[in-house]
Short mmCIF file of C-alpha atoms in Angstrom, two decimals:
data_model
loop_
_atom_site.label_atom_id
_atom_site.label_comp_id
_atom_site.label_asym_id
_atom_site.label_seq_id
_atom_site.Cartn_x
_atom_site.Cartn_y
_atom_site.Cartn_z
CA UNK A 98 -8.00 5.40 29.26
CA UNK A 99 -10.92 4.17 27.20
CA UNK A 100 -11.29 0.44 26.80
CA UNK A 101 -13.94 -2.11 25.11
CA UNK A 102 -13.91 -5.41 26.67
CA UNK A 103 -15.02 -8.62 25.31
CA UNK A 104 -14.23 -12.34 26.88
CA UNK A 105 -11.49 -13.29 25.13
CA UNK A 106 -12.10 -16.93 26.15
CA UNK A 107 -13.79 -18.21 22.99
CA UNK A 108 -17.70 -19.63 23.54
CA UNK A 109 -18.70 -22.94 23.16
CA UNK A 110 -22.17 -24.09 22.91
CA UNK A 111 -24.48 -26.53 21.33
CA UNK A 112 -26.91 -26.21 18.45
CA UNK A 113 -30.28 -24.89 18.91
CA UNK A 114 -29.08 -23.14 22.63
CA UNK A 115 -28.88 -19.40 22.41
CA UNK A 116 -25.51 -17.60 23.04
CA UNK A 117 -24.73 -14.70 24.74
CA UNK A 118 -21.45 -12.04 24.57
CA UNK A 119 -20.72 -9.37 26.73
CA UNK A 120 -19.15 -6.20 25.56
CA UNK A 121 -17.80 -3.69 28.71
CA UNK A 122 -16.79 -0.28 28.49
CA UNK A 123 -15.38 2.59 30.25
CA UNK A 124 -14.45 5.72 29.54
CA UNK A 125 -16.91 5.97 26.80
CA UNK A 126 -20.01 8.60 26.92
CA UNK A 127 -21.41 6.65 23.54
CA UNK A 128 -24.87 7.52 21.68
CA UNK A 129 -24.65 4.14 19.98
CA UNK A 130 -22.49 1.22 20.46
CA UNK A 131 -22.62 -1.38 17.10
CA UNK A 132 -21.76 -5.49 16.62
CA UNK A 133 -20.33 -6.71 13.69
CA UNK A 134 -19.44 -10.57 12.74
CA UNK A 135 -15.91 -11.54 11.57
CA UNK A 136 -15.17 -14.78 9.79
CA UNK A 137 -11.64 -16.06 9.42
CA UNK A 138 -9.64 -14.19 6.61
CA UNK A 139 -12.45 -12.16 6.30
CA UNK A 140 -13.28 -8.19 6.78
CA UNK A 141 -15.94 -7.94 9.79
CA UNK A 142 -19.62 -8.12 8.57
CA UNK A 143 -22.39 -4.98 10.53
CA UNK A 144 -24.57 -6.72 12.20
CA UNK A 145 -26.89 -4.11 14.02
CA UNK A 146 -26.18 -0.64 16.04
CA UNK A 147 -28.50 0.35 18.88
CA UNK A 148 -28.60 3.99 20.40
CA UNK A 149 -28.32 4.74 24.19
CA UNK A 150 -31.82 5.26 24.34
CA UNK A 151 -33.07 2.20 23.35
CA UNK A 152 -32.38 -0.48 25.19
CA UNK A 153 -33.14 -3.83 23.22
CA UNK A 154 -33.18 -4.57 19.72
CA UNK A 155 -33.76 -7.55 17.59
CA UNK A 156 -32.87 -8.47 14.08
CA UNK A 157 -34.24 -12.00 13.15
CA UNK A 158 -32.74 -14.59 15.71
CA UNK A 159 -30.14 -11.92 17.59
CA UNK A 160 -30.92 -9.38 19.73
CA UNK A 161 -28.87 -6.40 21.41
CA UNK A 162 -29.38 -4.46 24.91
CA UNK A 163 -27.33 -1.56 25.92
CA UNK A 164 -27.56 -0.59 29.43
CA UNK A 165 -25.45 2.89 29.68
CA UNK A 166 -25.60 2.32 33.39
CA UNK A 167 -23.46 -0.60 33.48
CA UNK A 168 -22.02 0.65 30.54
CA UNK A 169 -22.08 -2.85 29.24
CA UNK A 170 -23.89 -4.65 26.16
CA UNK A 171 -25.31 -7.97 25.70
CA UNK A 172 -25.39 -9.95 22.20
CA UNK A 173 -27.68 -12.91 22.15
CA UNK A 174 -27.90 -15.22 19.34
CA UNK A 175 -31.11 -17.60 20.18
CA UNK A 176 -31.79 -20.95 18.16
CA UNK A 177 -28.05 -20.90 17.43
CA UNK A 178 -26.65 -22.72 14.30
CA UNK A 179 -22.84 -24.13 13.40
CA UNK A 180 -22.81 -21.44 10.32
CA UNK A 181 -23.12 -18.67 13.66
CA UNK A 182 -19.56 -19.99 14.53
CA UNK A 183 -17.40 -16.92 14.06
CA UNK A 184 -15.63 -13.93 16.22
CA UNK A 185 -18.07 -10.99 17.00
CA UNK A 186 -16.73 -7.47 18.01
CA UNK A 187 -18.48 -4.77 19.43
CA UNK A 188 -17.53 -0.95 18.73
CA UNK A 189 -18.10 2.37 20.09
CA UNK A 190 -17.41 5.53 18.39
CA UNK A 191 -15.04 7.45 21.04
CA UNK A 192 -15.00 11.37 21.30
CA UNK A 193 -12.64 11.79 18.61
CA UNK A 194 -15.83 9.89 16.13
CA UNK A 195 -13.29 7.02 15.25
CA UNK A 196 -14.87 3.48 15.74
CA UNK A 197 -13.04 1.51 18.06
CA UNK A 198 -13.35 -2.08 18.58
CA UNK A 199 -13.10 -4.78 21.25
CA UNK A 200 -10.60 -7.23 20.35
CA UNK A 201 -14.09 -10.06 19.90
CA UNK A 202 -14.87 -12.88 21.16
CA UNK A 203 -14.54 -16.27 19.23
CA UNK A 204 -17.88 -18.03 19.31
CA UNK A 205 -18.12 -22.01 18.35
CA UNK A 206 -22.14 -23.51 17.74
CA UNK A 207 -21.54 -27.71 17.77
CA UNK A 208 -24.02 -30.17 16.00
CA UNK S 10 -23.74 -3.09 -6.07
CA UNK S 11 -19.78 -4.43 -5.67
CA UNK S 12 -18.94 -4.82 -1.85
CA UNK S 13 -15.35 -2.80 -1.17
CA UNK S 14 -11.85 -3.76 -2.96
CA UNK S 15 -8.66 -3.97 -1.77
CA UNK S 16 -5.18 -4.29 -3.46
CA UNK S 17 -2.91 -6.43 -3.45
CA UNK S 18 -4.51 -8.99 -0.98
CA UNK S 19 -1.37 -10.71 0.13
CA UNK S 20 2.44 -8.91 0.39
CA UNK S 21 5.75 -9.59 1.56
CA UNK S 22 8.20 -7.10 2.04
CA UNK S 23 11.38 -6.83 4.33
CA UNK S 24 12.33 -4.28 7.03
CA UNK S 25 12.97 -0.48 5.91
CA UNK S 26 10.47 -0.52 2.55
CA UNK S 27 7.59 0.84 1.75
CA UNK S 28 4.38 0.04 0.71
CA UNK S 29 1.23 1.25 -0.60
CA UNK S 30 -2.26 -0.65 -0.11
CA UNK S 31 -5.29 0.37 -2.23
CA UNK S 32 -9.29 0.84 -1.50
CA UNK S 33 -12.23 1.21 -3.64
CA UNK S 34 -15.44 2.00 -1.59
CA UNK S 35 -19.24 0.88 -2.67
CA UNK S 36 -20.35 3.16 -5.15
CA UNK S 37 -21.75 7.23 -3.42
CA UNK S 38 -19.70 6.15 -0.39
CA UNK S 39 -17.78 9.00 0.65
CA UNK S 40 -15.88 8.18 3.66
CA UNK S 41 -13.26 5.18 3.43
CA UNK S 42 -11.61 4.21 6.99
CA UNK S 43 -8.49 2.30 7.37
CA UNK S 44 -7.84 -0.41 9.97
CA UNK S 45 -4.54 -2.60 11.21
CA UNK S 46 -5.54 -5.67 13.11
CA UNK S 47 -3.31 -7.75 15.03
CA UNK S 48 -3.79 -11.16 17.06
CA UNK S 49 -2.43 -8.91 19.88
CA UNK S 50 -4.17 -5.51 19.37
CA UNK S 51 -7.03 -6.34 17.89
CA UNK S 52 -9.03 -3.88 15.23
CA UNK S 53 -7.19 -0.30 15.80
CA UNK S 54 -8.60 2.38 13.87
CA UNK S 55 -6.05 4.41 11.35
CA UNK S 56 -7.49 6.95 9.67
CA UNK S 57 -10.35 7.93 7.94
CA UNK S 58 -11.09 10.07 5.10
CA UNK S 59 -14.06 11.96 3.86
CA UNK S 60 -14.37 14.03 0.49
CA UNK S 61 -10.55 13.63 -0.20
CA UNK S 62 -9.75 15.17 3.75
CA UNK S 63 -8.62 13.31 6.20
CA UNK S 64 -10.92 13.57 9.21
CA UNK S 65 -9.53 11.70 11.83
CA UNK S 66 -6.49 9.80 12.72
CA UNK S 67 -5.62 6.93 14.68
CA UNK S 68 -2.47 6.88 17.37
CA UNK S 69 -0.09 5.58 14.79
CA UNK S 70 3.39 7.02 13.80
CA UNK S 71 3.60 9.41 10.82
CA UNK S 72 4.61 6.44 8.99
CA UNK S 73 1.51 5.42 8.22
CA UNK S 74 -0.32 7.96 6.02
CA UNK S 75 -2.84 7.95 3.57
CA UNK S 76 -4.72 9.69 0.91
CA UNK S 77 -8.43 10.09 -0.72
CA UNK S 78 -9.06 10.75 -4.51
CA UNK S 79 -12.35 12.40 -6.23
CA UNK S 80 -13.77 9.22 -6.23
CA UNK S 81 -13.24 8.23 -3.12
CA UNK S 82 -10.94 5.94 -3.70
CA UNK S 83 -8.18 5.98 -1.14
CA UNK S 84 -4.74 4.86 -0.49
CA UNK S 85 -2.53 3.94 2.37
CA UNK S 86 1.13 4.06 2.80
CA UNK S 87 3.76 2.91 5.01
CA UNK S 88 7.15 3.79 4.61
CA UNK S 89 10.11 1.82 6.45
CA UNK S 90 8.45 -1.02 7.12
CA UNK S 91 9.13 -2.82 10.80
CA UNK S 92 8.43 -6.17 11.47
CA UNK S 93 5.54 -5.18 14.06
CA UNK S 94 3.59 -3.82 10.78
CA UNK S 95 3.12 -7.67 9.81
CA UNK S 96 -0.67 -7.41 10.00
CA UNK S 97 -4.33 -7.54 8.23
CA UNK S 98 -4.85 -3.92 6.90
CA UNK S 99 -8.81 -3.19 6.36
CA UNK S 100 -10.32 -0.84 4.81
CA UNK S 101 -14.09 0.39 5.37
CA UNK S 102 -16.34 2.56 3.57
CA UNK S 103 -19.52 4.31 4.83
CA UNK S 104 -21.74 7.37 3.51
CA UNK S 105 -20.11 8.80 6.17
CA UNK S 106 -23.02 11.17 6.62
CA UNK S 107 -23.13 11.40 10.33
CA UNK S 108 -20.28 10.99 12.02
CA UNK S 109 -19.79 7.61 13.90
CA UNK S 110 -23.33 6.80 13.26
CA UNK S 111 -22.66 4.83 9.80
CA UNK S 112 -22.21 1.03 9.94
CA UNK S 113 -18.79 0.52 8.21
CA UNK S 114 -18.80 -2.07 5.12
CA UNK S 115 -15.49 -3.77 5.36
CA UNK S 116 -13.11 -4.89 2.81
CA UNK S 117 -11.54 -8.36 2.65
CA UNK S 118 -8.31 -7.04 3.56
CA UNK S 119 -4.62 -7.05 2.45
CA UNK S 120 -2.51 -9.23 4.70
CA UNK S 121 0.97 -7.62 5.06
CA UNK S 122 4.43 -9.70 5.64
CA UNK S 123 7.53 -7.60 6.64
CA UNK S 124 10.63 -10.00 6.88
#
């Protein structure tokens, strides 16, 4: 069955370190895998998408790699800041083209 | 431009009614997406509909259903509610232009209550 991982244990780090969540899949053949920010109470918020076939991109302070050969993404947040507290999900689009998300992980930035 | 609305935000109902949530999408959006989320589950996709056709549903039960208008506003019903529906019920909207390939804009939800 197709599944999207994400550590479910939440992450705690201090200000100013950079932060970085994992997102594993299988059973996916995806062209694009996308990260979007959730705050409490609130509908999730896009963040970026990145195709298969490029394998890092940046967007101000974060930056996304998909490696299709690990079938595994990495979300970094550098010069991290309390307001980047919040739960970040990553999604694929299965074969079906419905967006599927990981369940998140919980992310905590401490003065 | 207004971000996407839902309707009611907060309801309560008990066991064996039914309800129906409401979603308007960002103006020249076409395709609205519905989505239950769950501390257990986690975001599970619905449906979506494009140009008033559904064009791809979820692994729910056929008491979840929905419906798109000419203006892409869309609805979403359940009927005999069960206390496992207690959840956040999102709605998304996208141009919906390529398939899977548009970065949904998400609603602020309607949190649902069955007693």
């Amino acid at each position: 069955s197709q599944k999207i991982e994400q550590n479910s244990e939440a992450l705690n780090i201090q200000e100013g370190k950079t932060a970085t969540l994992t997102c594993n899949y299988t059973n996916y053949s995806p062209a694009y895998l996308q990260w979007y920010r959730q705050d409490p109470g609130r509908g999730p918020v896009f963040l970026l998408l990145i195709r298969e076939n490029e394998k890092e991109k940046r967007k101000e302070r974060l930056k996304v790699t998909f490696d299709t050969t690990l079938k595994q993404s990495l979300f970094h947040i550098t010069a991290s800041q309390p307001a980047d507290s919040a739960t970040y999900l990553c999604a694929l689009v299965d074969s079906g083209y419905a967006l599927n998300f990981g369940k998140g992980t919980s992310l905590l930035v401490t003065p | 431009k207004a971000g996407v609305t839902q309707t009611p935000r907060y309801l309560i109902k008990t066991r064996g009614q039914q309800v129906t949530l409401s979603c308007s999408p960002i103006s020249g959006h076409r395709s609205v997406s519905w989505y239950q989320q769950t501390p257990g589950q986690g975001l599970q996709f619905l449906f979506e509909y494009f140009s008033e056709t559904q064009r791809n549903k979820g692994n729910f039960p056929g008491r979840f259903s929905g419906r798109q208008f000419s203006n892409s506003r869309s609805e979403m019903n359940v009927s005999t509610l069960e206390l496992g529906d207690s959840a956040l019920y999102l709605c998304a909207s996208s141009l919906g232009s390529t398939r899977g390939y548009n970065e949904q804009f998400f609603g602020p939800g309607t949190r649902l209550t069955v007693l």
